[in-house]
CSV table of N, CA, C and O in Angstrom, one decimal:
chain,number,residue,atom,x,y,z
A,1,MET,N,128.7,111.1,46.1
A,1,MET,CA,129.1,110.7,47.5
A,1,MET,C,128.3,112.1,48.4
A,1,MET,O,129.3,112.3,48.3
A,2,THR,N,127.7,111.4,49.6
A,2,THR,CA,127.0,111.4,50.1
A,2,THR,C,128.1,111.4,51.3
A,2,THR,O,128.9,110.4,51.2
A,3,LEU,N,128.3,112.2,52.6
A,3,LEU,CA,129.6,112.1,54.1
A,3,LEU,C,129.1,110.8,54.3
A,3,LEU,O,130.3,110.2,54.7
A,4,ALA,N,127.9,110.4,54.9
A,4,ALA,CA,127.4,109.5,55.1
A,4,ALA,C,128.5,107.9,54.7
A,4,ALA,O,128.2,107.0,55.3
A,5,GLU,N,127.6,108.8,53.3
A,5,GLU,CA,128.2,107.6,52.0
A,5,GLU,C,129.9,107.1,51.9
A,5,GLU,O,129.6,105.8,52.1
A,6,LYS,N,130.7,107.7,51.7
A,6,LYS,CA,131.1,107.8,52.2
A,6,LYS,C,132.2,106.7,53.1
A,6,LYS,O,133.2,105.8,53.4
A,7,GLU,N,131.7,107.8,54.7
A,7,GLU,CA,132.3,106.5,55.5
A,7,GLU,C,131.4,105.2,55.7
A,7,GLU,O,132.7,103.8,56.2
A,8,LYS,N,130.3,104.5,55.2
A,8,LYS,CA,130.1,103.8,54.9
A,8,LYS,C,130.9,103.0,54.3
A,8,LYS,O,131.3,101.7,54.5
A,9,SER,N,131.1,103.5,53.4
A,9,SER,CA,132.9,102.4,52.5
A,9,SER,C,134.3,102.6,53.0
A,9,SER,O,134.5,101.2,53.1
A,10,ILE,N,134.2,102.7,54.4
A,10,ILE,CA,135.1,103.3,54.5
A,10,ILE,C,135.5,101.9,55.4
A,10,ILE,O,136.0,101.8,55.7
A,11,ILE,N,134.6,101.9,56.0
A,11,ILE,CA,133.9,101.1,57.5
A,11,ILE,C,133.8,99.4,56.4
A,11,ILE,O,134.9,98.9,57.2
A,12,GLU,N,133.3,99.5,55.2
A,12,GLU,CA,133.4,98.4,54.0
A,12,GLU,C,135.3,97.9,54.1
A,12,GLU,O,135.1,96.4,53.9
A,13,ASP,N,135.5,99.4,53.7
A,13,ASP,CA,136.7,98.6,53.0
A,13,ASP,C,137.4,98.2,54.6
A,13,ASP,O,138.2,97.1,54.1
A,14,PHE,N,137.4,98.7,55.9
A,14,PHE,CA,138.2,98.0,56.4
A,14,PHE,C,138.0,96.9,57.2
A,14,PHE,O,138.7,95.9,57.7
A,15,SER,N,136.9,96.6,57.0
A,15,SER,CA,135.6,95.1,57.2
A,15,SER,C,136.5,94.0,56.4
A,15,SER,O,136.6,93.0,56.9
A,16,VAL,N,137.6,94.1,55.1
A,16,VAL,CA,138.0,93.3,54.7
A,16,VAL,C,138.5,92.7,55.9
A,16,VAL,O,139.5,91.2,55.4
A,17,TYR,N,140.1,93.5,56.1
A,17,TYR,CA,141.1,92.9,56.4
A,17,TYR,C,140.5,92.4,58.0
A,17,TYR,O,139.7,93.3,58.9
A,18,SER,N,141.5,90.8,58.2
A,18,SER,CA,141.1,90.3,59.7
A,18,SER,C,141.7,90.6,60.6
A,18,SER,O,141.3,90.8,62.0
A,19,ASP,N,142.7,91.8,60.7
A,19,ASP,CA,143.5,92.0,61.8
A,19,ASP,C,144.8,94.0,61.6
A,19,ASP,O,144.2,94.1,60.4
A,20,TRP,N,145.3,94.1,62.4
A,20,TRP,CA,145.2,95.0,62.7
A,20,TRP,C,147.0,95.3,61.7
A,20,TRP,O,147.0,96.6,61.1
A,21,MET,N,147.6,94.7,60.8
A,21,MET,CA,149.0,94.0,61.2
A,21,MET,C,148.1,94.9,59.4
A,21,MET,O,148.6,95.9,58.7
A,22,GLU,N,147.4,94.2,58.7
A,22,GLU,CA,146.5,94.7,57.1
A,22,GLU,C,146.4,96.2,57.5
A,22,GLU,O,146.3,96.7,56.1
A,23,LYS,N,145.4,96.0,58.2
A,23,LYS,CA,144.5,97.5,58.7
A,23,LYS,C,145.8,98.8,58.8
A,23,LYS,O,145.6,99.6,57.1
A,24,TYR,N,146.7,98.2,59.4
A,24,TYR,CA,148.4,99.6,58.7
A,24,TYR,C,148.1,99.8,57.3
A,24,TYR,O,149.1,100.5,57.2
A,25,GLU,N,148.2,98.9,57.0
A,25,GLU,CA,148.4,98.0,55.7
A,25,GLU,C,148.5,98.8,54.6
A,25,GLU,O,148.9,99.5,53.7
A,26,TYR,N,146.7,99.2,55.2
A,26,TYR,CA,145.7,99.1,54.0
A,26,TYR,C,146.2,101.4,54.1
A,26,TYR,O,145.5,101.8,53.2
A,27,ILE,N,146.9,101.9,55.2
A,27,ILE,CA,145.9,103.1,55.9
A,27,ILE,C,147.6,103.1,54.9
A,27,ILE,O,147.6,104.5,54.2
A,28,ILE,N,148.4,102.9,55.0
A,28,ILE,CA,149.7,103.3,54.5
A,28,ILE,C,149.5,103.6,53.2
A,28,ILE,O,149.7,104.6,52.3
A,29,GLU,N,149.0,102.4,52.5
A,29,GLU,CA,148.5,102.6,51.6
A,29,GLU,C,147.3,104.1,50.0
A,29,GLU,O,148.3,104.6,49.3
A,30,LEU,N,146.9,103.8,51.4
A,30,LEU,CA,145.8,105.4,51.2
A,30,LEU,C,147.3,106.2,51.6
A,30,LEU,O,146.5,107.9,50.2
A,31,GLY,N,148.2,106.6,52.1
A,31,GLY,CA,149.0,107.7,51.9
A,31,GLY,C,149.8,107.5,51.1
A,31,GLY,O,150.2,108.8,50.8
A,32,LYS,N,150.4,106.6,50.9
A,32,LYS,CA,150.7,106.5,48.3
A,32,LYS,C,150.4,107.1,47.8
A,32,LYS,O,150.7,108.2,46.8
A,33,GLU,N,148.6,106.9,47.4
A,33,GLU,CA,148.4,107.5,47.2
A,33,GLU,C,147.7,108.6,47.2
A,33,GLU,O,146.9,109.8,46.1
A,34,LEU,N,148.3,109.1,48.3
A,34,LEU,CA,147.6,111.0,49.1
A,34,LEU,C,148.2,111.8,47.4
A,34,LEU,O,149.0,111.2,47.2
A,35,LYS,N,147.2,113.0,46.9
A,35,LYS,CA,147.9,113.7,45.3
A,35,LYS,C,148.8,114.3,46.3
A,35,LYS,O,148.3,115.0,47.6
A,36,PRO,N,150.0,114.6,45.5
A,36,PRO,CA,150.7,115.5,46.2
A,36,PRO,C,150.5,116.3,46.9
A,36,PRO,O,150.0,117.5,45.7
A,37,LEU,N,151.0,117.3,47.9
A,37,LEU,CA,150.9,119.1,47.7
A,37,LEU,C,151.4,120.2,47.6
A,37,LEU,O,152.5,119.5,47.0
A,38,ASP,N,151.1,120.6,46.6
A,38,ASP,CA,152.3,121.6,46.3
A,38,ASP,C,152.8,122.3,46.6
A,38,ASP,O,152.5,123.1,48.1
A,39,GLU,N,153.5,122.5,47.1
A,39,GLU,CA,155.1,122.7,47.7
A,39,GLU,C,155.2,124.1,48.4
A,39,GLU,O,155.7,124.2,49.3
A,40,LYS,N,154.5,125.3,48.0
A,40,LYS,CA,153.8,126.2,48.1
A,40,LYS,C,153.1,125.9,49.4
A,40,LYS,O,153.1,127.7,50.4
A,41,TYR,N,152.7,125.2,49.6
A,41,TYR,CA,151.2,125.4,50.7
A,41,TYR,C,152.0,124.5,51.5
A,41,TYR,O,151.7,124.2,52.7
A,42,LYS,N,153.8,124.1,51.0
A,42,LYS,CA,154.3,123.4,53.0
A,42,LYS,C,155.5,125.0,53.5
A,42,LYS,O,156.1,124.7,53.7
A,43,VAL,N,154.5,125.0,53.9
A,43,VAL,CA,154.4,126.4,55.1
A,43,VAL,C,154.1,126.2,56.4
A,43,VAL,O,153.4,125.5,56.7
A,44,PRO,N,155.4,126.7,57.1
A,44,PRO,CA,154.5,126.7,58.8
A,44,PRO,C,153.7,127.3,59.2
A,44,PRO,O,152.3,126.0,59.9
A,45,GLU,N,152.5,128.3,58.5
A,45,GLU,CA,151.2,128.6,58.9
A,45,GLU,C,150.2,127.0,58.1
A,45,GLU,O,149.3,126.7,58.9
A,46,ASN,N,150.6,126.6,58.0
A,46,ASN,CA,149.7,125.4,56.6
A,46,ASN,C,149.9,124.3,57.7
A,46,ASN,O,149.8,122.8,58.0
A,47,VAL,N,151.3,124.0,59.0
A,47,VAL,CA,151.4,122.6,60.1
A,47,VAL,C,150.1,122.2,60.7
A,47,VAL,O,149.8,123.3,61.4
A,48,ILE,N,150.0,121.9,61.1
A,48,ILE,CA,149.2,121.3,61.6
A,48,ILE,C,149.4,120.6,63.4
A,48,ILE,O,150.6,120.0,63.8
A,49,LYS,N,149.2,121.8,64.2
A,49,LYS,CA,149.8,121.6,65.7
A,49,LYS,C,148.8,120.4,66.2
A,49,LYS,O,147.8,120.3,66.2
A,50,GLY,N,149.9,119.3,67.5
A,50,GLY,CA,149.6,118.4,68.0
A,50,GLY,C,149.1,117.8,67.6
A,50,GLY,O,149.5,116.7,67.5
A,51,CYS,N,150.5,117.4,65.8
A,51,CYS,CA,151.0,116.1,65.7
A,51,CYS,C,152.3,115.7,66.2
A,51,CYS,O,152.8,116.9,65.8
A,52,GLN,N,152.4,114.6,65.8
A,52,GLN,CA,154.1,113.8,66.2
A,52,GLN,C,154.8,114.5,65.2
A,52,GLN,O,156.3,114.8,65.7
A,53,SER,N,154.1,113.7,63.9
A,53,SER,CA,155.3,114.1,62.8
A,53,SER,C,155.2,115.7,62.2
A,53,SER,O,153.7,116.2,62.5
A,54,THR,N,155.1,116.1,61.3
A,54,THR,CA,155.0,116.8,60.2
A,54,THR,C,153.4,117.2,59.0
A,54,THR,O,153.9,116.0,58.4
A,55,VAL,N,152.8,117.6,59.0
A,55,VAL,CA,151.6,116.8,58.9
A,55,VAL,C,151.2,118.8,57.6
A,55,VAL,O,151.0,120.0,59.0
A,56,TRP,N,151.0,118.8,57.0
A,56,TRP,CA,150.8,119.8,56.3
A,56,TRP,C,149.5,120.3,55.2
A,56,TRP,O,149.7,119.1,55.0
A,57,MET,N,147.9,121.6,56.1
A,57,MET,CA,147.5,121.0,55.0
A,57,MET,C,146.5,121.8,54.6
A,57,MET,O,146.8,122.9,55.2
A,58,HIS,N,145.9,122.1,53.3
A,58,HIS,CA,146.0,123.5,52.6
A,58,HIS,C,144.3,123.0,52.4
A,58,HIS,O,143.6,121.7,52.1
A,59,ALA,N,143.1,124.5,52.6
A,59,ALA,CA,142.3,124.6,52.3
A,59,ALA,C,141.9,125.5,51.1
A,59,ALA,O,142.1,126.6,52.0
A,60,GLU,N,140.8,124.6,50.5
A,60,GLU,CA,140.3,126.0,49.5
A,60,GLU,C,138.8,125.9,49.3
A,60,GLU,O,138.6,124.9,49.6
A,61,LYS,N,138.6,127.1,49.4
A,61,LYS,CA,136.8,126.4,48.3
A,61,LYS,C,136.9,126.8,46.6
A,61,LYS,O,137.5,128.1,46.4
A,62,GLN,N,135.6,126.4,46.9
A,62,GLN,CA,135.6,125.9,45.3
A,62,GLN,C,134.2,126.0,45.7
A,62,GLN,O,133.3,124.7,45.5
A,63,ASP,N,133.3,126.5,44.6
A,63,ASP,CA,131.8,126.8,44.4
A,63,ASP,C,131.6,126.4,45.5
A,63,ASP,O,130.6,124.7,44.4
A,64,GLY,N,131.8,126.4,46.6
A,64,GLY,CA,130.9,126.9,47.7
A,64,GLY,C,131.4,125.5,48.9
A,64,GLY,O,130.4,124.6,49.4
A,65,LYS,N,132.2,124.2,48.3
A,65,LYS,CA,132.9,123.2,48.6
A,65,LYS,C,134.7,123.0,49.7
A,65,LYS,O,135.0,124.2,49.2
A,66,ILE,N,134.2,123.2,49.7
A,66,ILE,CA,135.7,122.7,50.9
A,66,ILE,C,136.9,121.9,49.9
A,66,ILE,O,136.1,120.2,50.2
A,67,ILE,N,138.0,122.1,50.2
A,67,ILE,CA,138.4,120.6,49.3
A,67,ILE,C,140.1,121.5,49.6
A,67,ILE,O,140.9,121.5,50.4
A,68,TYR,N,139.9,120.5,50.6
A,68,TYR,CA,141.6,120.1,51.6
A,68,TYR,C,142.6,119.5,50.3
A,68,TYR,O,142.6,118.6,49.3
A,69,THR,N,143.7,119.4,50.7
A,69,THR,CA,145.0,119.0,50.1
A,69,THR,C,145.8,118.4,50.9
A,69,THR,O,146.1,119.5,52.7
A,70,ALA,N,147.2,117.6,51.5
A,70,ALA,CA,148.2,118.1,51.9
A,70,ALA,C,148.8,117.2,52.0
A,70,ALA,O,148.8,116.3,51.1
A,71,ASP,N,149.9,116.7,53.0
A,71,ASP,CA,151.2,115.8,53.3
A,71,ASP,C,151.8,115.5,54.6
A,71,ASP,O,151.6,116.4,55.6
A,72,GLY,N,152.3,114.0,54.4
A,72,GLY,CA,153.4,114.7,55.5
A,72,GLY,C,154.4,114.4,55.5
A,72,GLY,O,154.5,113.4,55.0
A,73,ASP,N,155.1,114.2,56.1
A,73,ASP,CA,156.7,113.2,56.3
A,73,ASP,C,157.0,112.2,57.0
A,73,ASP,O,157.6,110.7,57.2
A,74,ALA,N,155.6,111.1,57.1
A,74,ALA,CA,155.5,110.2,58.1
A,74,ALA,C,154.3,109.1,57.0
A,74,ALA,O,153.5,109.5,57.3
A,75,ILE,N,154.3,107.5,57.2
A,75,ILE,CA,154.1,107.4,56.6
A,75,ILE,C,152.3,106.8,56.8
A,75,ILE,O,151.7,107.2,56.5
A,76,ILE,N,152.5,106.3,57.7
A,76,ILE,CA,151.2,106.4,58.9
A,76,ILE,C,150.1,108.1,58.9
A,76,ILE,O,149.6,107.8,58.2
A,77,THR,N,151.0,109.0,59.2
A,77,THR,CA,150.0,110.0,59.4
A,77,THR,C,149.3,110.2,58.0
A,77,THR,O,148.3,110.9,57.8
A,78,LYS,N,150.0,110.5,56.6
A,78,LYS,CA,149.9,110.8,55.2
A,78,LYS,C,148.4,109.9,54.9
A,78,LYS,O,147.1,109.9,53.8
A,79,GLY,N,148.9,108.4,55.9
A,79,GLY,CA,147.4,107.9,55.3
A,79,GLY,C,145.7,107.9,56.4
A,79,GLY,O,145.1,107.7,55.8
A,80,LEU,N,146.3,108.5,57.1
A,80,LEU,CA,144.9,108.7,57.9
A,80,LEU,C,144.8,109.8,57.6
A,80,LEU,O,143.6,110.3,57.8
A,81,ILE,N,145.3,111.5,57.0
A,81,ILE,CA,145.5,112.4,56.4
A,81,ILE,C,144.4,112.2,55.4
A,81,ILE,O,143.2,112.5,54.7
A,82,ALA,N,145.1,111.1,54.3
A,82,ALA,CA,144.2,111.1,53.4
A,82,ALA,C,142.6,110.3,53.5
A,82,ALA,O,141.5,110.6,52.8
A,83,LEU,N,142.5,109.4,54.8
A,83,LEU,CA,141.1,108.6,55.2
A,83,LEU,C,140.4,110.5,55.8
A,83,LEU,O,138.7,110.8,54.5
A,84,LEU,N,141.1,111.0,56.3
A,84,LEU,CA,140.4,112.2,56.7
A,84,LEU,C,139.5,113.1,55.2
A,84,LEU,O,138.7,113.6,54.6
A,85,ILE,N,140.5,113.7,54.3
A,85,ILE,CA,140.1,114.3,52.9
A,85,ILE,C,139.8,113.4,52.0
A,85,ILE,O,138.3,113.8,51.0
A,86,TYR,N,139.3,111.9,52.2
A,86,TYR,CA,138.3,110.8,51.3
A,86,TYR,C,137.1,112.2,51.6
A,86,TYR,O,136.4,111.7,51.2
A,87,VAL,N,136.6,111.4,53.3
A,87,VAL,CA,136.1,111.9,53.3
A,87,VAL,C,135.0,113.8,53.9
A,87,VAL,O,133.4,113.6,53.2
A,88,LEU,N,135.5,114.4,53.9
A,88,LEU,CA,135.5,115.9,53.8
A,88,LEU,C,135.7,116.7,53.0
A,88,LEU,O,134.8,117.3,53.4
A,89,SER,N,136.6,115.9,52.7
A,89,SER,CA,136.5,117.4,50.8
A,89,SER,C,135.3,117.2,49.8
A,89,SER,O,135.6,115.7,49.7
A,90,GLY,N,135.6,118.2,49.5
A,90,GLY,CA,134.0,118.2,48.6
A,90,GLY,C,132.7,118.2,49.1
A,90,GLY,O,131.8,118.7,48.6
A,91,GLU,N,132.8,118.9,51.1
A,91,GLU,CA,131.3,118.9,51.7
A,91,GLU,C,131.7,120.4,51.5
A,91,GLU,O,132.6,120.9,51.5
A,92,ASP,N,130.5,121.3,51.6
A,92,ASP,CA,130.3,122.2,52.4
A,92,ASP,C,131.0,122.7,53.9
A,92,ASP,O,131.4,121.6,54.4
A,93,SER,N,130.8,124.5,53.9
A,93,SER,CA,131.2,124.4,55.8
A,93,SER,C,130.3,123.0,56.6
A,93,SER,O,130.8,122.7,57.7
A,94,ASP,N,128.8,123.6,56.5
A,94,ASP,CA,128.5,123.4,57.7
A,94,ASP,C,128.2,121.7,57.4
A,94,ASP,O,127.4,121.0,58.7
A,95,THR,N,128.3,120.8,56.2
A,95,THR,CA,128.9,119.4,56.9
A,95,THR,C,129.0,119.1,58.0
A,95,THR,O,129.7,118.3,58.2
A,96,ILE,N,130.5,119.9,56.8
A,96,ILE,CA,132.1,119.5,58.2
A,96,ILE,C,132.2,119.7,58.9
A,96,ILE,O,132.7,118.6,60.5
A,97,LEU,N,131.9,120.9,59.7
A,97,LEU,CA,131.5,120.9,60.8
A,97,LEU,C,130.3,120.4,61.5
A,97,LEU,O,130.6,120.2,62.7
A,98,LYS,N,129.3,119.6,61.3
A,98,LYS,CA,128.1,119.1,61.5
A,98,LYS,C,129.1,117.4,61.7
A,98,LYS,O,128.3,117.0,62.8
A,99,ALA,N,129.9,117.3,61.0
A,99,ALA,CA,130.3,116.4,60.7
A,99,ALA,C,130.9,115.0,62.2
A,99,ALA,O,131.8,116.0,62.9
A,100,ASP,N,130.1,113.5,63.2
A,100,ASP,CA,130.3,113.4,63.5
A,100,ASP,C,131.9,112.4,63.5
A,100,ASP,O,132.6,111.7,64.7
A,101,LEU,N,132.4,111.7,62.2
A,101,LEU,CA,132.5,111.1,62.4
A,101,LEU,C,133.1,110.0,62.4
A,101,LEU,O,134.6,109.5,63.1
A,102,GLY,N,131.9,108.9,63.2
A,102,GLY,CA,131.1,108.7,63.7
A,102,GLY,C,132.2,106.7,63.3
A,102,GLY,O,132.4,106.0,63.3
A,103,PHE,N,133.3,106.2,62.1
A,103,PHE,CA,133.5,106.1,60.8
A,103,PHE,C,135.0,105.5,61.7
A,103,PHE,O,136.0,103.7,61.5
A,104,ILE,N,135.4,106.6,62.4
A,104,ILE,CA,136.8,106.2,63.3
A,104,ILE,C,136.9,105.8,64.9
A,104,ILE,O,137.8,104.8,64.3
A,105,LYS,N,135.3,105.5,65.1
A,105,LYS,CA,135.1,104.4,66.4
A,105,LYS,C,134.4,103.1,65.3
A,105,LYS,O,135.4,102.6,66.1
A,106,GLU,N,134.1,103.7,65.1
A,106,GLU,CA,133.8,102.3,63.8
A,106,GLU,C,134.5,101.3,63.8
A,106,GLU,O,134.6,100.0,63.8
A,107,ILE,N,136.0,101.4,62.7
A,107,ILE,CA,137.2,101.2,62.5
A,107,ILE,C,137.8,100.6,63.8
A,107,ILE,O,138.4,100.0,63.9
A,108,GLY,N,137.0,101.0,64.7
A,108,GLY,CA,139.1,101.1,66.2
A,108,GLY,C,139.6,101.5,65.5
A,108,GLY,O,140.8,101.5,66.2
A,109,LEU,N,140.2,102.8,65.4
A,109,LEU,CA,140.3,103.9,64.6
A,109,LEU,C,142.0,104.0,65.9
A,109,LEU,O,142.9,104.0,66.2
A,110,GLN,N,140.8,105.0,66.7
A,110,GLN,CA,141.1,105.8,67.8
A,110,GLN,C,142.1,105.0,68.7
A,110,GLN,O,143.3,104.2,69.7
A,111,GLU,N,141.2,103.2,69.0
A,111,GLU,CA,141.9,102.8,70.3
A,111,GLU,C,143.3,102.4,69.5
A,111,GLU,O,144.1,101.2,70.3
A,112,HIS,N,143.6,101.9,67.6
A,112,HIS,CA,144.8,101.1,67.5
A,112,HIS,C,145.4,102.0,67.4
A,112,HIS,O,146.8,101.3,66.9
A,113,LEU,N,145.7,102.8,66.7
A,113,LEU,CA,147.0,104.5,67.4
A,113,LEU,C,147.4,104.3,68.5
A,113,LEU,O,147.1,104.5,69.9
A,114,SER,N,149.2,104.7,68.6
A,114,SER,CA,149.2,105.1,69.9
A,114,SER,C,148.5,106.2,70.5
A,114,SER,O,148.3,106.5,69.3
A,115,PRO,N,149.0,106.7,71.8
A,115,PRO,CA,148.6,107.7,72.0
A,115,PRO,C,148.9,109.1,71.5
A,115,PRO,O,147.9,110.0,70.6
A,116,THR,N,150.4,109.0,70.8
A,116,THR,CA,150.1,110.9,70.4
A,116,THR,C,150.2,110.7,68.9
A,116,THR,O,150.1,111.6,68.0
A,117,ARG,N,149.4,109.5,68.2
A,117,ARG,CA,149.1,109.4,66.5
A,117,ARG,C,147.7,109.8,66.7
A,117,ARG,O,146.8,109.8,66.1
A,118,ALA,N,147.4,109.4,67.9
A,118,ALA,CA,145.1,109.5,67.9
A,118,ALA,C,145.1,110.4,68.2
A,118,ALA,O,143.7,111.8,68.4
A,119,ASN,N,146.7,111.4,68.8
A,119,ASN,CA,145.9,112.9,69.5
A,119,ASN,C,146.1,113.7,68.3
A,119,ASN,O,145.9,115.1,67.9
A,120,GLY,N,147.2,113.1,67.2
A,120,GLY,CA,147.6,113.3,66.2
A,120,GLY,C,146.2,113.5,65.2
A,120,GLY,O,145.8,114.7,64.3
A,121,LEU,N,145.8,112.5,64.5
A,121,LEU,CA,144.0,112.8,64.6
A,121,LEU,C,143.6,113.8,64.7
A,121,LEU,O,142.3,114.4,63.7
A,122,LEU,N,143.2,113.7,66.0
A,122,LEU,CA,142.1,115.0,66.7
A,122,LEU,C,142.2,116.1,66.2
A,122,LEU,O,141.9,116.4,65.4
A,123,ALA,N,143.9,116.2,66.4
A,123,ALA,CA,144.7,117.9,66.4
A,123,ALA,C,143.7,117.6,64.4
A,123,ALA,O,143.7,118.8,63.9
A,124,MET,N,144.0,116.6,63.7
A,124,MET,CA,144.1,116.9,61.8
A,124,MET,C,142.5,117.5,62.0
A,124,MET,O,142.0,118.1,60.5
A,125,VAL,N,141.2,116.3,62.7
A,125,VAL,CA,139.7,116.6,62.3
A,125,VAL,C,139.3,118.4,63.0
A,125,VAL,O,139.1,118.6,62.5
A,126,LYS,N,140.3,118.8,64.0
A,126,LYS,CA,140.0,119.8,64.9
A,126,LYS,C,140.6,121.2,63.2
A,126,LYS,O,139.4,121.8,63.5
A,127,GLN,N,141.4,120.9,63.2
A,127,GLN,CA,142.0,121.9,61.9
A,127,GLN,C,141.6,122.5,60.8
A,127,GLN,O,140.7,123.0,60.1
A,128,MET,N,141.3,120.8,60.6
A,128,MET,CA,139.9,120.8,58.8
A,128,MET,C,138.6,121.1,58.9
A,128,MET,O,138.3,122.1,59.0
A,129,LYS,N,138.1,121.0,61.1
A,129,LYS,CA,136.7,122.1,61.5
A,129,LYS,C,136.9,123.6,61.6
A,129,LYS,O,136.2,124.5,61.5
A,130,LEU,N,138.3,124.7,61.7
A,130,LEU,CA,138.6,124.9,61.3
A,130,LEU,C,138.8,125.9,60.3
A,130,LEU,O,138.2,127.0,60.4
A,131,ASP,N,139.3,125.1,59.7
A,131,ASP,CA,139.7,125.4,57.6
A,131,ASP,C,137.8,126.0,57.3
A,131,ASP,O,137.7,127.2,56.7
A,132,ALA,N,137.2,125.0,58.1
A,132,ALA,CA,135.5,124.9,57.3
A,132,ALA,C,134.9,126.6,57.3
A,132,ALA,O,134.3,126.6,57.2
A,133,LEU,N,135.8,126.4,58.9
A,133,LEU,CA,134.3,127.5,60.2
A,133,LEU,C,134.9,129.4,59.1
A,133,LEU,O,134.8,129.9,59.5
A,134,ALA,N,136.5,129.1,58.7
A,134,ALA,CA,137.4,130.2,58.6
A,134,ALA,C,136.9,130.4,57.2
A,134,ALA,O,136.0,131.8,56.7
A,135,LEU,N,136.8,129.5,56.6
A,135,LEU,CA,135.7,129.3,54.9
A,135,LEU,C,134.5,130.1,54.7
A,135,LEU,O,134.4,130.0,53.5
A,136,LYS,N,133.7,129.3,56.0
A,136,LYS,CA,132.3,129.7,55.5
A,136,LYS,C,132.3,131.4,56.2
A,136,LYS,O,131.8,131.6,55.5
A,137,MET,N,132.9,131.5,56.6
A,137,MET,CA,133.3,133.1,57.4
A,137,MET,C,133.8,133.9,55.7
A,137,MET,O,133.7,135.8,56.0
A,138,LYS,N,134.1,133.0,55.4
A,138,LYS,CA,134.7,134.2,54.0
A,138,LYS,C,133.8,134.7,52.7
A,138,LYS,O,132.8,134.4,52.9
């Protein structure tokens, strides 16, 4: 699946739900399905700065693709990082760096999050792009 196809898939998934309580429940479910992050990566240098809750993220390059794994201590936050991992993990650095992640606006995510969660979402995106850039340089 291309990045655009993954974004379209998320938009379609969210269109099934009629109100934001159902959409929040879906985000929470995504967080519950997030593959556990190895404990060795739950270290201070892997904490995403700018998130109200604690979110750890690890990125590594495998066969030219960036693979992200993450965990968080809040259920909504885990769901948000799960959405981003679904879209960005498995892509090459250039694709990640160019991604505008229009699905976030399309599904109305930013305006339905509290200001601190919206800032945290932006911090997650920023960190994922910084990691992609750093891994591109290696």
